[in-house]
Coordinates of C-alpha atoms and ligand atoms in Angstrom, one line a residue:
M179 CA 103.6 365.2 -108.4
N180 CA 100.2 366.3 -109.6
S181 CA 99.9 368.8 -112.4
I182 CA 98.4 372.2 -111.7
K183 CA 95.5 373.0 -114.0
I184 CA 95.1 376.7 -114.8
I185 CA 92.4 378.1 -117.1
V186 CA 93.9 380.9 -119.2
V187 CA 91.2 383.3 -120.5
A188 CA 91.5 385.3 -123.7
G189 CA 88.7 387.2 -125.5
A190 CA 89.7 390.4 -127.4
R191 CA 92.6 391.3 -129.7
P192 CA 94.8 392.9 -127.1
N193 CA 94.6 389.7 -125.0
F194 CA 96.1 387.4 -127.6
M195 CA 99.7 388.8 -127.5
K196 CA 99.6 388.7 -123.7
I197 CA 98.6 385.0 -123.4
A198 CA 101.0 383.8 -126.1
P199 CA 104.1 383.8 -124.0
I200 CA 102.2 382.6 -120.9
M201 CA 100.8 379.6 -122.8
E202 CA 104.3 378.8 -124.1
S203 CA 105.9 379.1 -120.7
F204 CA 103.2 377.0 -119.0
D205 CA 103.6 374.3 -121.7
A206 CA 107.3 374.3 -121.1
S207 CA 106.9 373.7 -117.4
D208 CA 106.2 370.1 -116.6
R209 CA 103.9 371.0 -113.8
I210 CA 101.3 373.5 -115.2
E211 CA 98.5 372.2 -117.4
P212 CA 97.0 375.2 -119.2
V213 CA 93.4 375.0 -120.5
L214 CA 92.8 377.9 -122.9
V215 CA 89.3 379.4 -123.0
H216 CA 88.4 381.9 -125.8
T217 CA 85.3 383.9 -124.9
G218 CA 84.7 384.9 -128.5
Q219 CA 84.4 388.6 -127.6
H220 CA 86.4 389.2 -130.8
Y221 CA 85.6 386.8 -133.6
D222 CA 86.5 388.3 -137.0
E223 CA 89.3 386.4 -138.7
K224 CA 91.5 389.6 -138.7
M225 CA 90.7 390.4 -135.0
S226 CA 91.3 386.9 -133.7
D227 CA 92.3 383.8 -135.7
L228 CA 95.1 385.6 -137.5
F229 CA 96.7 386.3 -134.2
F230 CA 96.5 382.7 -133.0
R231 CA 98.2 381.6 -136.2
Q232 CA 100.9 384.2 -136.3
L233 CA 101.8 383.9 -132.6
G234 CA 101.7 380.1 -132.5
I235 CA 99.0 380.1 -129.8
P236 CA 97.4 376.7 -129.5
S237 CA 93.7 376.4 -130.6
P238 CA 91.4 377.2 -127.7
D239 CA 90.3 374.1 -125.7
V240 CA 87.0 375.9 -125.3
N241 CA 85.4 378.7 -127.3
L242 CA 82.4 380.3 -125.6
G243 CA 81.4 382.0 -128.9
V244 CA 79.8 385.0 -127.1
G245 CA 80.4 387.8 -129.7
S246 CA 79.4 391.4 -129.6
G247 CA 76.7 393.1 -127.5
S248 CA 76.2 396.0 -125.0
H249 CA 78.6 395.9 -122.1
A250 CA 76.0 394.3 -119.8
V251 CA 74.8 391.7 -122.4
Q252 CA 78.4 390.8 -123.4
T253 CA 79.6 390.5 -119.8
A254 CA 76.6 388.5 -118.7
E255 CA 76.8 386.1 -121.7
I256 CA 80.4 385.4 -121.0
M257 CA 79.7 384.8 -117.3
K258 CA 76.8 382.4 -118.1
S259 CA 78.8 380.4 -120.5
F260 CA 82.0 380.4 -118.4
E261 CA 80.5 379.0 -115.2
P262 CA 79.8 375.5 -116.6
V263 CA 83.4 375.3 -117.9
L264 CA 84.7 375.9 -114.4
I265 CA 82.3 373.3 -113.0
S266 CA 83.5 370.7 -115.5
Q267 CA 87.2 371.6 -115.5
Q268 CA 87.7 372.2 -111.7
P269 CA 90.9 374.2 -112.2
A270 CA 93.3 375.1 -109.4
A271 CA 93.2 378.7 -110.7
V272 CA 91.9 381.0 -113.4
L273 CA 94.3 383.5 -115.1
V274 CA 93.0 386.6 -116.8
V275 CA 95.0 389.3 -118.6
G276 CA 94.4 393.0 -119.3
D277 CA 91.2 394.9 -118.9
V278 CA 88.6 393.9 -121.4
N279 CA 85.1 392.7 -120.7
S280 CA 86.2 389.1 -120.9
T281 CA 88.7 389.8 -118.1
I282 CA 86.2 390.9 -115.5
A283 CA 83.5 388.5 -116.6
C284 CA 85.6 385.4 -116.2
G285 CA 87.4 386.8 -113.1
Y286 CA 84.0 387.4 -111.4
V287 CA 82.8 383.9 -112.0
A288 CA 86.0 382.3 -110.7
A289 CA 86.1 384.5 -107.6
K290 CA 82.5 383.6 -106.7
M291 CA 83.3 379.9 -107.1
G292 CA 86.2 380.2 -104.7
I293 CA 88.7 379.5 -107.4
K294 CA 92.0 381.4 -107.2
L295 CA 92.1 384.3 -109.5
I296 CA 95.4 385.5 -111.1
H297 CA 95.5 388.9 -112.9
V298 CA 98.3 389.7 -115.3
E299 CA 98.8 393.4 -115.9
A300 CA 97.3 394.4 -112.5
G301 CA 97.3 397.8 -110.9
L302 CA 97.2 400.0 -114.0
R303 CA 95.0 403.1 -113.4
S304 CA 93.9 406.0 -115.6
F305 CA 91.8 407.2 -112.7
D306 CA 89.1 407.8 -115.4
R307 CA 85.9 405.9 -114.6
A308 CA 84.4 407.0 -117.9
M309 CA 86.7 404.3 -119.5
P310 CA 85.1 400.9 -119.5
E311 CA 88.5 399.4 -119.1
E312 CA 89.2 401.3 -115.9
I313 CA 86.1 399.8 -114.3
N314 CA 87.2 396.4 -115.5
R315 CA 90.7 396.9 -114.0
V316 CA 89.6 398.2 -110.6
L317 CA 87.0 395.4 -110.2
T318 CA 89.3 392.6 -111.4
D319 CA 92.1 393.7 -109.1
A320 CA 89.8 393.9 -106.1
I321 CA 88.8 390.2 -106.4
S322 CA 92.2 388.8 -107.6
D323 CA 94.4 386.6 -105.3
I324 CA 97.7 386.9 -107.2
L325 CA 98.4 390.2 -109.0
F326 CA 101.2 390.5 -111.6
C327 CA 102.4 394.1 -112.4
T328 CA 104.1 395.5 -115.5
E329 CA 105.4 398.7 -114.0
K330 CA 106.0 400.3 -110.6
S331 CA 102.9 402.5 -110.7
G332 CA 100.8 399.3 -110.8
V333 CA 102.4 398.1 -107.5
E334 CA 101.9 401.5 -105.9
N335 CA 98.3 401.8 -106.9
L336 CA 97.5 398.3 -105.6
K337 CA 99.1 399.0 -102.2
K338 CA 97.2 402.3 -101.9
E339 CA 94.0 400.3 -102.6
G340 CA 94.8 398.0 -99.7
V341 CA 96.0 394.9 -101.5
T342 CA 98.4 392.9 -99.3
A343 CA 101.9 393.3 -100.5
S344 CA 102.6 389.5 -100.5
R345 CA 100.0 389.1 -103.3
I346 CA 101.6 391.7 -105.6
F347 CA 104.5 390.7 -107.9
M348 CA 106.4 393.0 -110.3
V349 CA 107.2 390.7 -113.2
G350 CA 107.6 392.9 -116.3
N351 CA 105.4 392.9 -119.4
V352 CA 104.2 389.8 -121.2
M353 CA 103.2 391.8 -124.2
I354 CA 106.8 392.9 -124.6
D355 CA 107.9 389.2 -124.3
T356 CA 105.8 388.7 -127.5
L357 CA 107.2 391.8 -129.2
L358 CA 110.9 390.9 -128.6
K359 CA 110.3 387.3 -129.6
N360 CA 108.7 388.3 -132.9
L361 CA 110.7 391.4 -134.0
E362 CA 113.1 389.4 -136.3
K363 CA 110.3 387.4 -137.8
A364 CA 108.3 390.6 -138.4
K365 CA 111.2 391.9 -140.6
Q366 CA 110.3 389.1 -143.1
S367 CA 106.8 390.7 -143.5
P368 CA 106.2 392.0 -147.1
I369 CA 104.0 394.8 -145.8
M370 CA 106.5 397.7 -146.4
Q371 CA 106.7 396.7 -150.1
Q372 CA 103.0 396.0 -150.3
L373 CA 102.2 399.5 -149.1
N374 CA 105.2 401.0 -150.9
L375 CA 106.7 402.6 -147.8
K376 CA 110.2 403.5 -146.8
P377 CA 111.4 403.5 -143.1
G378 CA 110.9 406.8 -141.4
S379 CA 108.7 408.3 -144.2
Y380 CA 105.2 407.6 -142.8
A381 CA 103.2 407.5 -139.6
T382 CA 100.8 404.8 -138.4
M383 CA 97.6 405.5 -136.5
T384 CA 95.0 403.5 -134.5
M385 CA 91.8 404.9 -133.1
H386 CA 89.0 403.0 -131.6
R387 CA 88.4 404.1 -128.0
P388 CA 84.6 404.8 -127.5
S389 CA 85.4 408.2 -125.9
N390 CA 87.1 409.3 -129.1
V391 CA 85.0 407.6 -131.8
D392 CA 81.5 407.3 -130.4
N393 CA 81.2 411.1 -130.0
P394 CA 81.0 413.0 -133.3
D395 CA 82.3 416.2 -131.7
V396 CA 85.4 414.6 -130.4
L397 CA 86.0 412.6 -133.6
V398 CA 85.8 415.8 -135.7
G399 CA 88.5 417.4 -133.6
L400 CA 90.7 414.4 -134.1
L401 CA 90.1 414.3 -137.8
D402 CA 90.9 418.0 -138.1
A403 CA 94.3 417.4 -136.5
I404 CA 94.9 414.4 -138.8
E405 CA 94.0 416.5 -141.8
V406 CA 96.8 418.9 -141.0
I407 CA 99.4 416.1 -140.1
Q408 CA 98.7 414.1 -143.3
R409 CA 99.8 417.2 -145.3
D410 CA 103.3 416.6 -143.9
I411 CA 103.5 412.8 -143.8
P412 CA 101.4 409.8 -145.1
I413 CA 99.4 408.2 -142.3
I414 CA 98.6 404.5 -142.5
F415 CA 95.4 403.7 -140.6
P416 CA 94.3 400.1 -140.1
I417 CA 90.7 400.8 -139.1
H418 CA 88.9 399.1 -136.2
P419 CA 85.3 397.9 -137.0
R420 CA 83.9 400.3 -134.3
T421 CA 85.6 403.4 -136.0
R422 CA 84.6 402.3 -139.5
N423 CA 81.0 401.9 -138.4
N424 CA 81.0 405.3 -136.8
I425 CA 82.5 407.2 -139.7
V426 CA 79.7 405.9 -141.8
K427 CA 77.0 406.6 -139.1
F428 CA 78.2 410.2 -138.6
K429 CA 78.4 410.7 -142.4
F430 CA 82.1 411.7 -142.2
A431 CA 83.1 409.8 -145.3
D432 CA 83.1 413.1 -147.3
R433 CA 85.6 414.7 -144.9
M434 CA 88.1 411.9 -145.7
K435 CA 88.2 413.0 -149.3
N436 CA 90.2 416.0 -148.2
M437 CA 92.9 413.7 -146.8
P438 CA 94.6 412.0 -149.8
N439 CA 97.6 411.0 -147.5
L440 CA 95.4 409.2 -144.9
R441 CA 95.5 405.6 -146.1
F442 CA 92.7 403.4 -144.7
I443 CA 93.6 399.7 -144.6
E444 CA 91.9 396.6 -143.1
P445 CA 93.0 395.6 -139.5
L446 CA 96.5 394.1 -139.8
G447 CA 98.0 391.0 -138.4
Y448 CA 100.5 391.2 -135.5
L449 CA 103.7 390.8 -137.6
D450 CA 102.8 393.3 -140.3
F451 CA 101.7 395.9 -137.7
L452 CA 104.8 395.4 -135.6
L453 CA 107.1 396.1 -138.6
L454 CA 105.1 399.1 -139.6
N455 CA 105.3 400.6 -136.1
A456 CA 109.0 399.8 -135.8
N457 CA 109.8 401.7 -139.0
A458 CA 107.3 404.6 -138.6
A459 CA 108.4 408.2 -138.0
C460 CA 105.6 408.4 -135.4
V461 CA 102.6 406.5 -134.1
L462 CA 99.3 408.3 -133.4
T463 CA 97.0 406.3 -131.1
D464 CA 94.4 406.0 -128.4
S465 CA 95.4 402.4 -127.6
G466 CA 96.9 401.2 -124.3
G467 CA 99.2 398.6 -125.6
L468 CA 100.7 400.7 -128.4
Q469 CA 102.0 403.1 -125.9
E470 CA 104.1 400.3 -124.5
E471 CA 105.2 398.8 -127.8
T472 CA 106.4 402.1 -129.2
T473 CA 108.4 402.7 -126.0
V474 CA 110.3 399.5 -126.7
L475 CA 110.6 400.1 -130.4
G476 CA 111.9 403.7 -129.8
T477 CA 109.2 405.1 -132.0
P478 CA 107.7 408.5 -130.9
C479 CA 104.1 408.0 -129.8
I480 CA 101.4 410.7 -129.7
T481 CA 98.6 409.4 -127.5
M482 CA 95.3 411.1 -128.2
R483 CA 93.8 410.7 -124.8
E484 CA 93.5 412.8 -121.7
N485 CA 95.3 410.3 -119.4
T486 CA 97.3 407.1 -119.4
E487 CA 97.2 404.1 -117.1
R488 CA 100.8 403.4 -118.3
P489 CA 102.8 406.4 -117.0
I490 CA 106.1 404.6 -117.3
T491 CA 105.9 405.0 -121.1
C492 CA 106.0 408.8 -120.6
E493 CA 108.5 408.8 -117.8
V494 CA 111.2 406.7 -119.6
G495 CA 109.7 406.0 -123.0
T496 CA 108.7 407.8 -126.2
N497 CA 105.1 408.5 -125.3
Q498 CA 103.3 411.9 -125.0
I499 CA 99.8 412.2 -123.7
V500 CA 98.3 415.1 -125.6
G501 CA 94.5 414.9 -125.2
T502 CA 92.0 415.2 -128.0
D503 CA 92.4 419.0 -128.7
T504 CA 93.2 419.6 -132.4
D505 CA 96.0 422.2 -131.7
A506 CA 97.5 420.1 -129.0
I507 CA 97.8 417.1 -131.3
I508 CA 99.4 419.2 -134.1
A509 CA 101.8 420.7 -131.5
A510 CA 102.9 417.2 -130.5
W511 CA 103.6 416.3 -134.1
T512 CA 105.8 419.4 -134.3
R513 CA 107.8 418.2 -131.2
V514 CA 108.2 414.8 -132.9
Q515 CA 109.5 416.5 -136.1
N516 CA 112.0 418.4 -133.8
G517 CA 113.3 415.0 -132.6
E518 CA 112.2 415.6 -129.0
Y519 CA 110.7 412.0 -128.6
D520 CA 113.4 409.9 -130.3
K521 CA 114.4 406.7 -128.6
R522 CA 114.7 406.9 -124.8
G523 CA 114.8 404.3 -122.1
I524 CA 113.3 400.8 -121.6
P525 CA 111.2 400.2 -118.5
E526 CA 112.5 397.9 -115.8
M527 CA 112.0 394.1 -116.5
W528 CA 110.6 394.7 -120.0
D529 CA 113.2 392.2 -121.1
G530 CA 111.2 389.3 -122.7
K531 CA 111.2 387.2 -119.5
A532 CA 108.0 388.2 -117.8
A533 CA 106.0 385.0 -118.6
D534 CA 108.8 382.8 -117.2
R535 CA 108.8 384.9 -114.0
I536 CA 105.0 384.4 -113.8
T537 CA 105.4 380.6 -114.2
Q538 CA 108.1 380.4 -111.5
I539 CA 106.0 382.4 -109.0
L540 CA 102.9 380.3 -109.7
L541 CA 104.9 377.1 -109.2
D542 CA 106.1 378.4 -105.8
I543 CA 102.6 379.5 -104.7
L544 CA 100.4 376.8 -106.2
G545 CA 102.8 373.9 -106.4
Ligands
LIG1057 C1 87.5 395.9 -126.9 C2 88.0 396.3 -125.5 C3 89.1 397.4 -125.6 C4 90.2 397.0 -126.5 C5 89.6 396.6 -127.9 C6 90.6 396.2 -128.9 C7 86.3 396.1 -123.8 C8 85.4 396.9 -122.8 N1 86.9 396.8 -124.7 O1 86.9 397.0 -127.4 O2 89.6 397.6 -124.3 O3 91.1 398.1 -126.7 O4 88.7 395.6 -127.7 O5 90.1 396.0 -130.1 O6 86.4 394.9 -123.6 N2 83.5 393.9 -133.9 C9 83.6 393.3 -135.1 N3 84.3 392.1 -135.1 C10 85.0 391.6 -134.0 C11 84.8 392.3 -132.8 C12 84.1 393.5 -132.8 O7 83.0 393.7 -136.1 O8 85.7 390.6 -134.1 C13 82.7 395.2 -133.8 C14 81.2 395.0 -133.4 O9 80.4 395.9 -134.1 C15 81.3 395.3 -131.9 C16 82.3 396.4 -131.9 O10 83.3 396.1 -132.9 O11 80.0 395.7 -131.4 C17 83.0 396.6 -130.6 O12 83.5 395.4 -130.1 P1 83.7 395.1 -128.5 O13 84.4 393.8 -128.3 O14 82.4 395.3 -127.8 O15 84.7 396.3 -128.1 P2 86.0 396.9 -128.7 O16 85.6 398.3 -129.1 O17 86.6 396.0 -129.8

């Protein structure tokens, strides 16, 4: 039997933990021949190569080396360099994950060339079109042929948008495959000793969403809340390049001097950050993926956004959506201290087997 060539696309940091189990599962099947394309959207060692090494992802077969730029420039550059790859590779399908610019850029090129498009993590909706990721999600789903969902809201959203039911598959969460596979390994990380931390005695924080960090008024409100919370507990903050650049640009560096317990560190590798989040008293974030990871780890999560595209993490998990208001964030921290968000349930099919379900379904459809 002929092998089935599938181009797997990855571009930005949150893609890497999603493609790792898919590449492994494809490699283990004797029928699927994966070709890995890295768009180069993220390129710093700590935002990209480190994840490939730690997660055992094979080196990309092709690196488009596109780098940063405005949304239009970045998306267009990815499209321009991806098209010749499809022409020379002639794959049976292209698989994209998540909601970053690389996802829609490569999906768009594939669909226009009549190549089957597979979207992993389909159907998630924040219903907030001010989020660049929401636009990427809606557009990618609209042109995908095979749509894999992580939670039931995704299935329902796609059906409401008119996607034929036979193209939608609930398979669970590939990012959680990676988490469950690496949890034991993460416990070997020296990061707790390096930062001199004891389990349960600190919080971690991530913050990089443009709506939070590109607007000085919003960023000030968040920093005011953080100033209060860090009086109670040390906050470990691996800072994203976008946030670091904006703190300098808005001349906020002086404000940080009033926050001795806010500890800035460089972006961390996957294993170090996993261990820190597993042992944290609380996670403060505006990320999408961390809402899911904290749910599985049983760590209370304060999400500093007005909405979530991952409602299951609030329904059964440890997540609270609190918005960006200073007092609301502080009130959420009080609820965490009162134990209201301690370990709750695990969403359906978040069991470490999502990538194998995807492989089986693709073999049935494309084989
Ligand atoms: C992208 C994704 C976002 C995801 C985030 C995770 C889109 C629309 N957004 O946002 O969904 O949550 O990745 O990190 O695709 N930079 C570096 N080094 C790098 C990469 C970026 O210094 O390796 C800096 C550059 O100044 C760049 C800025 O970060 O302009 C933003 O990078 P970009 O890829 O445009 O978006 P992110 O904010 O990282």
